[in-house]
XYZ file of C-alpha atoms in Angstrom:
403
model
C -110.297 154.584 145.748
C -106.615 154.229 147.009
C -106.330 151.424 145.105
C -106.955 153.589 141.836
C -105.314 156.834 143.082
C -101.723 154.522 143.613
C -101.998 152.960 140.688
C -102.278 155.837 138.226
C -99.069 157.112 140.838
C -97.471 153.332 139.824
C -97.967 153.544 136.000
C -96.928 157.133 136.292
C -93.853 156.552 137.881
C -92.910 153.570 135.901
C -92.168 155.626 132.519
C -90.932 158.704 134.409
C -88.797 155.709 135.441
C -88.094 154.454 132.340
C -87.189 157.632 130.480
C -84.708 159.006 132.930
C -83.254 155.286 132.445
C -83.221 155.922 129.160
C -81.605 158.820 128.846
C -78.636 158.170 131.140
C -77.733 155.031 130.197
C -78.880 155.173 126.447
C -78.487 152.291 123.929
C -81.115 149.901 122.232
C -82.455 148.093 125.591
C -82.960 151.395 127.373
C -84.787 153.264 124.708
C -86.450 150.069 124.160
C -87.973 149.526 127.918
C -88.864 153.223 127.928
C -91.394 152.817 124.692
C -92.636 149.376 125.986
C -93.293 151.546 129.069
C -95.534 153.687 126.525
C -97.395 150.708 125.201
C -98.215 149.984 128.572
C -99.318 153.389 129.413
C -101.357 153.526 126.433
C -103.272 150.462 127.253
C -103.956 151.362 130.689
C -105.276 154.451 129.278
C -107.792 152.434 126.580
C -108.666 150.269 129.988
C -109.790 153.794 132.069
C -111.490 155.502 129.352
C -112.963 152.915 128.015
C -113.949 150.641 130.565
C -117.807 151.567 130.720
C -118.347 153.723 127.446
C -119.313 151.227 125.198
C -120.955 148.887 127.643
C -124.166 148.698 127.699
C -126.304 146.378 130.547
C -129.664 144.521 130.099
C -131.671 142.574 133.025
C -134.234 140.375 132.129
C -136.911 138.717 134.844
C -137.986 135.527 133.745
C -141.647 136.348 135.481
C -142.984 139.519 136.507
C -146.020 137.781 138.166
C -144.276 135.232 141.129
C -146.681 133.238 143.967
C -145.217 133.314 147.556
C -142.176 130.636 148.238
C -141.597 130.526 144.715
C -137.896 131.323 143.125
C -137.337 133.725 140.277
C -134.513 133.639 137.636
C -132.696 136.777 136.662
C -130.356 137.392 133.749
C -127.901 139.514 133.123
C -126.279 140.343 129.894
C -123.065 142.541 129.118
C -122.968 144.132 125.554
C -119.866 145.846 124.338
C -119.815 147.811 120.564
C -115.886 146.511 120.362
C -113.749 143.493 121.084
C -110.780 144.924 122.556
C -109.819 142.981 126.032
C -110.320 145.641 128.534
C -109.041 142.862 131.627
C -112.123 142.410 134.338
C -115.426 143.120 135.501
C -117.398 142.147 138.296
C -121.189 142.733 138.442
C -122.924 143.430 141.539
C -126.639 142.816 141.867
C -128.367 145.112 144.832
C -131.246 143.815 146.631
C -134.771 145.676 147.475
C -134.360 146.370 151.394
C -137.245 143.659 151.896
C -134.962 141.194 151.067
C -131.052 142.699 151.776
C -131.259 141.312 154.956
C -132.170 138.023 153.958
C -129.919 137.447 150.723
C -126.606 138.814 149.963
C -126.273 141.091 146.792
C -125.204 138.614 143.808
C -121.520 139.495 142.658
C -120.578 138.246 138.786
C -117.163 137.809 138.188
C -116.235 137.703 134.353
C -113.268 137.918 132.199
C -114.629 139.436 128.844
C -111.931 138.710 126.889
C -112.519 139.120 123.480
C -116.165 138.708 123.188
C -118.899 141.322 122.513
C -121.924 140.169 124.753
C -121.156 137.512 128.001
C -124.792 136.488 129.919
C -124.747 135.306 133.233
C -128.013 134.044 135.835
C -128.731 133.882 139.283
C -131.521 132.839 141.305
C -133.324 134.360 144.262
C -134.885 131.645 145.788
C -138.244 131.603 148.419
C -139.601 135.279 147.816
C -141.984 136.634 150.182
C -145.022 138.172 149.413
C -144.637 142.113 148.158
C -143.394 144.536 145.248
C -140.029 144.592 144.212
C -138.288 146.812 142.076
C -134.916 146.277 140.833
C -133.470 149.830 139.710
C -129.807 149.563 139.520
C -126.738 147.705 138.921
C -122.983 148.338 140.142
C -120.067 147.418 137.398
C -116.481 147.183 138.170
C -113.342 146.575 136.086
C -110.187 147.011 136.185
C -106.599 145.483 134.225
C -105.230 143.024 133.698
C -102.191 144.529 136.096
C -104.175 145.672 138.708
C -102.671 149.262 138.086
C -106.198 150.860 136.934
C -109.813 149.931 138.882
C -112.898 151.801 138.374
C -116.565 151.694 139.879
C -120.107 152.720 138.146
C -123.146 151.921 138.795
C -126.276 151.817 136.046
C -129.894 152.149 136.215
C -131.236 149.103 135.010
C -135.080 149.128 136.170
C -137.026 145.922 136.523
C -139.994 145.009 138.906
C -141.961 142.307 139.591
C -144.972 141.058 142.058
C -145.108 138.190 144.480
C -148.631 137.311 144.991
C -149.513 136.217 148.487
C -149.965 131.940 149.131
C -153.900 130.905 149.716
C -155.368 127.794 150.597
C -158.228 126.316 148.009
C -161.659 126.388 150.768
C -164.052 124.133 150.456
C -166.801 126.223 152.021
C -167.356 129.162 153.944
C -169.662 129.273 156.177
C -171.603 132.703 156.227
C -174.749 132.741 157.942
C -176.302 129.660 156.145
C -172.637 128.358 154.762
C -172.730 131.231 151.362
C -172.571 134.897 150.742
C -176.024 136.468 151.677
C -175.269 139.836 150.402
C -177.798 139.588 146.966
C -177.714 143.563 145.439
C -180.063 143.700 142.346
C -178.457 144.580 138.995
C -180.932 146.719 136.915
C -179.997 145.247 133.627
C -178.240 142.220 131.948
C -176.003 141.491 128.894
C -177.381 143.608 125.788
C -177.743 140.765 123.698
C -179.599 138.415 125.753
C -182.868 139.093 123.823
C -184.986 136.443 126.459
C -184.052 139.362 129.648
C -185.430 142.413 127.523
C -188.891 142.978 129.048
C -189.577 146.298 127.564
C -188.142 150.025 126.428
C -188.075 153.324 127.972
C -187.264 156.911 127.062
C -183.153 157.417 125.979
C -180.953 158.709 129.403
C -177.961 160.511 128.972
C -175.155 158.088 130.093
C -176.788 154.647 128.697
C -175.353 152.480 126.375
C -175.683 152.384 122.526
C -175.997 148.744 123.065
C -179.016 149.295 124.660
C -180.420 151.061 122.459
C -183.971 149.655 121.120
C -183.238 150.937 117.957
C -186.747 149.049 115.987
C -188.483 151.429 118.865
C -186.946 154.405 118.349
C -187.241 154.757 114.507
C -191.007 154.939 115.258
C -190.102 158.879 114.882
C -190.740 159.330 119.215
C -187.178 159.757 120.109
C -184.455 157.204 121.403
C -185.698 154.132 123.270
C -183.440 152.639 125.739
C -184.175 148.386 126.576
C -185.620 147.181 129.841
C -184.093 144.114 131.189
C -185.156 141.730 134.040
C -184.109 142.521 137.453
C -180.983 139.909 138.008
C -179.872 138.897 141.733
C -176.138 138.259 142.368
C -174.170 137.851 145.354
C -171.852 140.672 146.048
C -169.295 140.998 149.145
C -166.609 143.596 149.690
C -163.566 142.906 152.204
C -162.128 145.481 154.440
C -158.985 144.853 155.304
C -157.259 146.180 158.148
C -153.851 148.252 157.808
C -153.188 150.422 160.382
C -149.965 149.867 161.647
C -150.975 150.887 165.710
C -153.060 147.341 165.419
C -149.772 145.183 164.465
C -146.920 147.023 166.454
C -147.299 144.931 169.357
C -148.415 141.472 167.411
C -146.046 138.926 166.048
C -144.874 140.144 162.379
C -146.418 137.156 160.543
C -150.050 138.241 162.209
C -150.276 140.841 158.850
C -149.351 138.304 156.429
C -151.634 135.705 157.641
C -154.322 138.248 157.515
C -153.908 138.863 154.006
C -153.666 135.204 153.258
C -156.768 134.533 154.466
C -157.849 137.529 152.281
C -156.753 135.912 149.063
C -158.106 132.935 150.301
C -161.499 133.932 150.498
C -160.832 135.945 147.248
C -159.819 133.342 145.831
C -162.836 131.462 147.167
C -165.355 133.854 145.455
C -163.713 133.930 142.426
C -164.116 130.157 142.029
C -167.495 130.422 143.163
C -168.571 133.473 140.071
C -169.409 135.630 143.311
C -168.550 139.373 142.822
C -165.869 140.310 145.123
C -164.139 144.241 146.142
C -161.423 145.068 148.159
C -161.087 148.370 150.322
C -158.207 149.892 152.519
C -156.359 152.431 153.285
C -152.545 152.388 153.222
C -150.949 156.283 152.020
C -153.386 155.877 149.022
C -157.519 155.113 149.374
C -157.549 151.749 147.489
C -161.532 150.946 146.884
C -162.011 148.242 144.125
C -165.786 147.902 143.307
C -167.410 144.554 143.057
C -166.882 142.240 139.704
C -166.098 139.061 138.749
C -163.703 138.085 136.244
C -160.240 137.161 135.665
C -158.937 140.509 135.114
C -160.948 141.881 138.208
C -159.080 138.796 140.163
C -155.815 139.770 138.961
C -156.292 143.059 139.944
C -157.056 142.432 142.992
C -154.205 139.964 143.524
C -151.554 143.175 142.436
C -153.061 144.839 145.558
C -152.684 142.288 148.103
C -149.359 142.123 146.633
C -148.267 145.359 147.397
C -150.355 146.030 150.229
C -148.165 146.563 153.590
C -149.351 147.311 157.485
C -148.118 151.001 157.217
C -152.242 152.710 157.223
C -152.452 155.473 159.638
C -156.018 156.709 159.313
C -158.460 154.557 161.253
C -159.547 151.619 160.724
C -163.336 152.065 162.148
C -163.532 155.355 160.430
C -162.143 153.774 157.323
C -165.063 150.901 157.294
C -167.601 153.519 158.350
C -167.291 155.883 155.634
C -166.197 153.217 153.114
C -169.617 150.891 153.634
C -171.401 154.151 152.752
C -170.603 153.477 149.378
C -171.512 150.283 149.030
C -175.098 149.256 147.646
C -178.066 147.718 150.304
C -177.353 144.279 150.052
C -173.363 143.443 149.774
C -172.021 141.469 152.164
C -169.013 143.697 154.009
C -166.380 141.228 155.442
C -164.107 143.117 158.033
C -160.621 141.577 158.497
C -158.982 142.407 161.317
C -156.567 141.916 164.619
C -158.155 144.577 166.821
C -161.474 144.605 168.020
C -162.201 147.792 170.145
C -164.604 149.892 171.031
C -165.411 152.133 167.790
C -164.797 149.350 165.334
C -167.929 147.550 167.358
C -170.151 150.862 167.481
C -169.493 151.280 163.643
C -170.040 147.850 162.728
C -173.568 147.986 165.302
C -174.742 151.085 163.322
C -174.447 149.309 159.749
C -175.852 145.999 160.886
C -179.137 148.076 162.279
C -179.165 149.986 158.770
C -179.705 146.177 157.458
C -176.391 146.001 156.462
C -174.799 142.324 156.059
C -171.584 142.511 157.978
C -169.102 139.542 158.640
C -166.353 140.155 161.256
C -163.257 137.769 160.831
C -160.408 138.106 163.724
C -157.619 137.070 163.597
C -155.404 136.431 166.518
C -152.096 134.771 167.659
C -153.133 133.809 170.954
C -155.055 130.698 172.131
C -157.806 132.785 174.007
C -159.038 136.492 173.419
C -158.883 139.441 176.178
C -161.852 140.073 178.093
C -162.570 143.196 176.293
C -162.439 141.700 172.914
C -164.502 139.043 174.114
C -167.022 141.103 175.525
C -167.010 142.905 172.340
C -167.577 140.095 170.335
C -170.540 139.242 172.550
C -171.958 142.436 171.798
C -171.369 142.267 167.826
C -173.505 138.837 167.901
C -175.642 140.487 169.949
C -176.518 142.458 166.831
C -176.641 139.831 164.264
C -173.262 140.418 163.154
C -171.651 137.744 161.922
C -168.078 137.192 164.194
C -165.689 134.631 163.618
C -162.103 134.061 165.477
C -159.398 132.720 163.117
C -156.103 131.883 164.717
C -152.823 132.326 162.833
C -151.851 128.704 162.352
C -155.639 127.917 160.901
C -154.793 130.291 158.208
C -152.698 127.759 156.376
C -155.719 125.090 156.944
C -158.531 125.893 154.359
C -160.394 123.324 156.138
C -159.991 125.265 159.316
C -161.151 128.904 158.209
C -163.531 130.607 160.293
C -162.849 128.795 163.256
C -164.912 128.801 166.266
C -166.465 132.125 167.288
């Protein structure tokens, strides 16, 4: 800002300099400095008001969908509606706070010149896992003289996803080494003729594909089909946010427990299970059971974004949350913290029949007493418990771990 304020003092100065040289001394040279002086003034003029008028700034993202480790490519392009060589500019790229104090903001030095659009790239390499958003960009110019400098910055949005790493599992062993939540599904695809096994009277809500529509022009009203009864495995992971349960843990216990959530999504994906996710972060997140590759995707963006910031209860959270689940699905709890509620709320579903699978994961070699005591209790009530240490996480092969 001094920089600026002394040299619109400088060029100032220089023609008040230049005219009272003029005038006293007179003759050709004098007169002659004092209106080169004006040319000068007049470009440094064009430089300040027209520095960032016509410039317009476009970011592009070479991927908007990036796994964990990987390196995305940004570009940057300068577009100006006029040639005229304005002197400088130097681009500065700010960071999301995830990652401004683990790269340095990317500064662009270019010399326009006399062309209309200049492009420029830079890479950030080894992202972590989250949601970044890229909303604004700082420009600076300046002369050629270093008499004028000026500062803006622009809102240039751009965001992008960095899905957590996973490890490709062989098996998982649940119970008898696969899902055994089975849920019954009360009708199939509409145009599998061989699963029709008869009609029924027209419901509000059903399908027009369903519609038996030989049965209903009979003249007896709209007939809905009747398909066989399908079984499917179904499972629904709970993953644990609340931040109380990570304060005191090391900070890559979080990201190794959603790693080995992806994992196992990732798992039942493979395996055409149907797979849900549930937590609580600010926002209830509850993602019902399917299979596909949208549904995967989907689920993907939210262990993305997903951060240990929850502040409701866990237990509570699983509790109310199972509730809505159908008899049947499989509910996998994911978590650092076993205490006492968690194990009274997991006890209640498992004597409702419930199908619950308790994965812990832990950064130390052997558990606490209480825990371990806890976990005694859980099996106790056929509830599934398995201990998975942080370094296994990156070990497919070693998932689920000894209980």
């Amino acid at each position: 800002m001094k920089q600026q304020r002394y040299g619109k003092i400088k060029t100032a100065a220089l023609v008040l300099i230049t005219f009272v040289f003029a005038m006293f001394q007179g003759g050709f040279a004098s007169w002659f400095l004092f209106y080169s002086s004006l040319v000068f003034l007049a470009y440094e003029l064009c430089v300040f008001f027209m520095m960032f008028r016509s410039l317009e700034v476009v970011r592009e993202i070479d991927r908007n969908r990036l796994q964990e480790g990987e390196d995305v490519v940004v570009t940057v392009r300068l577009r100006r509606r006029f040639w005229f060589p304005l002197g400088w500019n130097v681009v500065i790229e700010p960071l999301p706070d995830r990652l401004a104090g683990v790269f340095e903001p990317h500064r662009q030095l270019i010399f326009p010149w006399f062309k209309r659009e200049i492009e420029f790239k830079y890479v950030i390499p080894g992202l972590p896992r989250g949601y970044y958003c890229l909303t604004e960009c700082v420009l600076g110019g300046g002369d050629f003289f270093g008499f004028v400098e000026r500062k803006k910055t622009v809102s240039v949005f751009n965001d992008f996803l960095v899905y957590p790493s996973y490890q490709e599992m062989t098996h998982w062993a649940l119970g008898d080494g696969s899902f055994s939540g089975t849920v019954h599904v009360a009708h199939r695809r509409s145009d599998d003729v061989a699963a029709v096994r008869g009609v029924r009277e027209y419901h509000r809500g059903d399908r027009l594909s369903q519609i038996h529509w030989r049965a209903s022009a009979r003249g007896t009203g709209l007939k809905t089909k009747e398909f066989e009864h399908q079984a499917m495995n179904q499972v629904v992971f709970f993953l644990d946010v609340e931040k109380a349960h990570y304060q005191d843990q090391t900070p890559q216990l979080f990201e190794a427990a959603v790693k080995l959530t992806a994992s196992l999504v990732a798992y039942a994906n493979r395996n055409q299970y149907h797979y849900g996710l549930t937590y609580k972060q600010k926002e209830r997140i509850a993602i019902q059971p399917a299979c596909s590759h949208t549904h995967f995707i989907r689920i993907f963006d939210q262990l993305a974004r997903v951060m240990a910031e929850g502040v409701d209860s866990f237990a509570r959270i699983v509790g109310r949350e199972a509730l809505e689940q159908p008899p049947g699905v499989t509910l996998v709890v994911i978590t650092p913290r076993v205490d006492k509620e968690l194990v009274a709320r997991l006890v209640q579903l498992s004597q409702k029949g419930r199908h619950v699978h308790l994965l812990r994961i832990h950064a130390h070699a052997v558990p606490a007493p209480e825990e371990k005591q806890a976990i005694q209790m859980l099996v106790a009530s056929k509830v599934t418990c398995k201990s998975v240490h942080l370094d296994d996480v990156e070990d497919g092969k070693r998932i689920g771990g000894a209980s």
